[in-house]
């Protein structure tokens, strides 16, 4: 099929490249001329494992191309996806739909023949209705149907998520749209992927509800970690114990410094606004947001307390700036709250991240960003793991002890075994586990 992908950011680029790999003819469109020029040079604007190779393969095959002009791609398309950004609107937390509606107006002008206009951006309930109104107003003669098709991609695992999804959600009551979307996703039938067809408003809400439930699991296990610390229990074993229950499942039960990223914080605020506008209560959503914000601040206090409550002019080395490993995304990362809190207490902060340094620079001041973990740790009185990158999982503690001013590891991702670190001569502080025991936590599914 011929597909036009309006928006070539994270969702649009990953989706477009994957659709092209399915064999469809895809044109990714974006107003950012510099972005399109970079993509034509096969330079990726984001760090996502496997994406450079996937894009290059499909560009060379002729199935994937890039442009700033949507007129020809839309006119030729069987399906036009809207995959533009919907950031939180300043002031009220509502999703900013400016780019979605602007795209709808531009698409309407260029439509030729029957076309499915598919909203893949994360949007509040009723957005597809408004997109349809905009299209009908601009082109009363047009033969088009508006469809909701939310994305469920995890940064760092987006290609696998797209090609092996738990489900594909399609919101429409139009039989032609169902037939079209079935053809778009036909390559997934080999995996017997469920294609869930529902109403547009339900489809729009599914995305928010899914992210809210996962965010609640994160906040829940973090509260359990606090209880574990107070009563002498082990949150890792607790998470295993409840995660083995099929009704709960093991994913998103790794205790840590709180969730961040481009989805959970934004979508939680938007869902709360949707509920408030509808006159509904969303107390669990409110509580999850509150718990997560306080979680980040409490972890800064944990670091300060590990240093005896005083950090003025003391050097603290931070490992990890991105909200999770295998991405360069620092949006609402715990590091962006924890580092300023340490600085407010007088600490001198240095930091290292394998991919997120350049993205973090605009958000953090008076931080020395260093090239590797050992340069970062040199002279530090505490080494803090904020992101569980693979490169932080096998540190040379003998070397670290020789270059640090004080052998203290604050492991906010529970990467290490406390007993092993103690044998290396380090004092070890972790999350929700006895300091001198326990197994490391691994949760590749965490958002």
GROMACS .gro file of N, CA and C in nm, residues 10 47-48 153-157 218 252 254 256-265 292 296 319-336 353 355-356 359-360 386-389 413 445-447:
model
  162
   10UNK      N    1   0.994   1.058   1.653
   10UNK     CA    2   1.014   0.922   1.703
   10UNK      C    3   0.909   0.825   1.649
   47UNK      N    4   1.839   0.829   1.909
   47UNK     CA    5   1.908   0.703   1.931
   47UNK      C    6   1.805   0.595   1.958
   48UNK      N    7   1.796   0.499   1.870
   48UNK     CA    8   1.706   0.387   1.885
   48UNK      C    9   1.775   0.265   1.824
  153UNK      N   10   0.479   0.198   2.159
  153UNK     CA   11   0.622   0.173   2.141
  153UNK      C   12   0.700   0.213   2.265
  154UNK      N   13   0.789   0.125   2.308
  154UNK     CA   14   0.881   0.158   2.417
  154UNK      C   15   1.012   0.207   2.358
  155UNK      N   16   1.060   0.320   2.404
  155UNK     CA   17   1.190   0.366   2.358
  155UNK      C   18   1.295   0.263   2.396
  156UNK      N   19   1.383   0.234   2.302
  156UNK     CA   20   1.486   0.132   2.322
  156UNK      C   21   1.444  -0.005   2.272
  157UNK      N   22   1.314  -0.024   2.249
  157UNK     CA   23   1.265  -0.153   2.197
  157UNK      C   24   1.154  -0.130   2.095
  218UNK      N   25   0.456   0.117   3.848
  218UNK     CA   26   0.586   0.173   3.886
  218UNK      C   27   0.576   0.243   4.021
  252UNK      N   28   0.731  -0.389   3.484
  252UNK     CA   29   0.712  -0.259   3.547
  252UNK      C   30   0.705  -0.268   3.699
  254UNK      N   31   1.006  -0.290   3.882
  254UNK     CA   32   1.142  -0.267   3.929
  254UNK      C   33   1.145  -0.135   4.006
  256UNK      N   34   1.283   0.198   4.177
  256UNK     CA   35   1.385   0.291   4.132
  256UNK      C   36   1.351   0.433   4.169
  257UNK      N   37   1.408   0.529   4.094
  257UNK     CA   38   1.389   0.670   4.129
  257UNK      C   39   1.266   0.734   4.068
  258UNK      N   40   1.178   0.655   4.006
  258UNK     CA   41   1.058   0.713   3.946
  258UNK      C   42   1.059   0.704   3.795
  259UNK      N   43   0.941   0.715   3.736
  259UNK     CA   44   0.932   0.708   3.589
  259UNK      C   45   0.953   0.846   3.527
  260UNK      N   46   0.992   0.844   3.399
  260UNK     CA   47   1.008   0.968   3.323
  260UNK      C   48   0.980   0.938   3.178
  261UNK      N   49   1.039   1.016   3.088
  261UNK     CA   50   1.025   0.990   2.945
  261UNK      C   51   0.919   1.074   2.878
  262UNK      N   52   0.896   1.041   2.752
  262UNK     CA   53   0.807   1.122   2.668
  262UNK      C   54   0.661   1.082   2.681
  263UNK      N   55   0.632   0.968   2.743
  263UNK     CA   56   0.494   0.917   2.745
  263UNK      C   57   0.427   0.925   2.881
  264UNK      N   58   0.479   0.854   2.980
  264UNK     CA   59   0.407   0.842   3.106
  264UNK      C   60   0.372   0.977   3.168
  265UNK      N   61   0.467   1.068   3.190
  265UNK     CA   62   0.431   1.194   3.255
  265UNK      C   63   0.328   1.274   3.176
  292UNK      N   64   0.498   0.983   4.205
  292UNK     CA   65   0.617   0.985   4.119
  292UNK      C   66   0.699   1.112   4.138
  296UNK      N   67   1.106   1.124   4.310
  296UNK     CA   68   1.232   1.180   4.259
  296UNK      C   69   1.300   1.264   4.368
  319UNK      N   70   2.587   0.850   3.728
  319UNK     CA   71   2.591   0.764   3.610
  319UNK      C   72   2.449   0.746   3.559
  320UNK      N   73   2.419   0.808   3.446
  320UNK     CA   74   2.287   0.795   3.386
  320UNK      C   75   2.208   0.923   3.389
  321UNK      N   76   2.173   0.974   3.271
  321UNK     CA   77   2.094   1.096   3.259
  321UNK      C   78   1.961   1.071   3.188
  322UNK      N   79   1.956   0.970   3.102
  322UNK     CA   80   1.833   0.937   3.031
  322UNK      C   81   1.735   0.870   3.126
  323UNK      N   82   1.607   0.873   3.091
  323UNK     CA   83   1.506   0.817   3.182
  323UNK      C   84   1.511   0.665   3.185
  324UNK      N   85   1.573   0.605   3.085
  324UNK     CA   86   1.590   0.460   3.079
  324UNK      C   87   1.708   0.432   2.987
  325UNK      N   88   1.762   0.309   2.988
  325UNK     CA   89   1.871   0.279   2.896
  325UNK      C   90   1.824   0.261   2.752
  326UNK      N   91   1.919   0.261   2.659
  326UNK     CA   92   1.895   0.237   2.516
  326UNK      C   93   1.810   0.346   2.452
  327UNK      N   94   1.824   0.468   2.502
  327UNK     CA   95   1.762   0.585   2.441
  327UNK      C   96   1.847   0.706   2.475
  328UNK      N   97   1.830   0.815   2.398
  328UNK     CA   98   1.897   0.940   2.434
  328UNK      C   99   1.797   1.040   2.491
  329UNK      N  100   1.680   0.992   2.528
  329UNK     CA  101   1.571   1.078   2.575
  329UNK      C  102   1.588   1.111   2.723
  330UNK      N  103   1.597   1.238   2.754
  330UNK     CA  104   1.608   1.280   2.895
  330UNK      C  105   1.481   1.350   2.943
  331UNK      N  106   1.376   1.350   2.862
  331UNK     CA  107   1.255   1.421   2.901
  331UNK      C  108   1.198   1.366   3.031
  332UNK      N  109   1.185   1.456   3.129
  332UNK     CA  110   1.131   1.425   3.261
  332UNK      C  111   1.205   1.309   3.329
  333UNK      N  112   1.331   1.293   3.292
  333UNK     CA  113   1.414   1.192   3.358
  333UNK      C  114   1.431   1.226   3.506
  334UNK      N  115   1.437   1.125   3.594
  334UNK     CA  116   1.465   1.153   3.735
  334UNK      C  117   1.591   1.235   3.755
  335UNK      N  118   1.688   1.220   3.666
  335UNK     CA  119   1.813   1.296   3.680
  335UNK      C  120   1.789   1.447   3.678
  336UNK      N  121   1.688   1.491   3.604
  336UNK     CA  122   1.662   1.635   3.590
  336UNK      C  123   1.600   1.694   3.716
  353UNK      N  124   2.674   0.979   3.075
  353UNK     CA  125   2.570   0.896   3.016
  353UNK      C  126   2.618   0.854   2.877
  355UNK      N  127   2.458   0.806   2.599
  355UNK     CA  128   2.391   0.868   2.485
  355UNK      C  129   2.323   1.000   2.515
  356UNK      N  130   2.302   1.034   2.641
  356UNK     CA  131   2.214   1.145   2.674
  356UNK      C  132   2.279   1.276   2.710
  359UNK      N  133   2.166   1.589   2.504
  359UNK     CA  134   2.025   1.620   2.530
  359UNK      C  135   2.007   1.679   2.669
  360UNK      N  136   2.094   1.641   2.762
  360UNK     CA  137   2.081   1.690   2.900
  360UNK      C  138   2.139   1.830   2.919
  386UNK      N  139   2.182   0.618   3.826
  386UNK     CA  140   2.044   0.663   3.802
  386UNK      C  141   1.978   0.593   3.685
  387UNK      N  142   2.058   0.538   3.592
  387UNK     CA  143   2.004   0.468   3.475
  387UNK      C  144   2.081   0.338   3.459
  388UNK      N  145   2.010   0.229   3.434
  388UNK     CA  146   2.074   0.097   3.433
  388UNK      C  147   2.128   0.059   3.295
  389UNK      N  148   2.213   0.144   3.240
  389UNK     CA  149   2.280   0.111   3.114
  389UNK      C  150   2.364  -0.015   3.133
  413UNK      N  151   1.905   0.185   4.098
  413UNK     CA  152   1.840   0.090   4.007
  413UNK      C  153   1.860  -0.055   4.051
  445UNK      N  154   1.143  -0.479   3.026
  445UNK     CA  155   1.017  -0.427   2.974
  445UNK      C  156   0.980  -0.292   3.029
  446UNK      N  157   1.057  -0.243   3.128
  446UNK     CA  158   1.021  -0.116   3.191
  446UNK      C  159   1.023  -0.002   3.091
  447UNK      N  160   0.928   0.088   3.104
  447UNK     CA  161   0.915   0.199   3.009
  447UNK      C  162   1.024   0.302   3.029
   0.00000   0.00000   0.00000
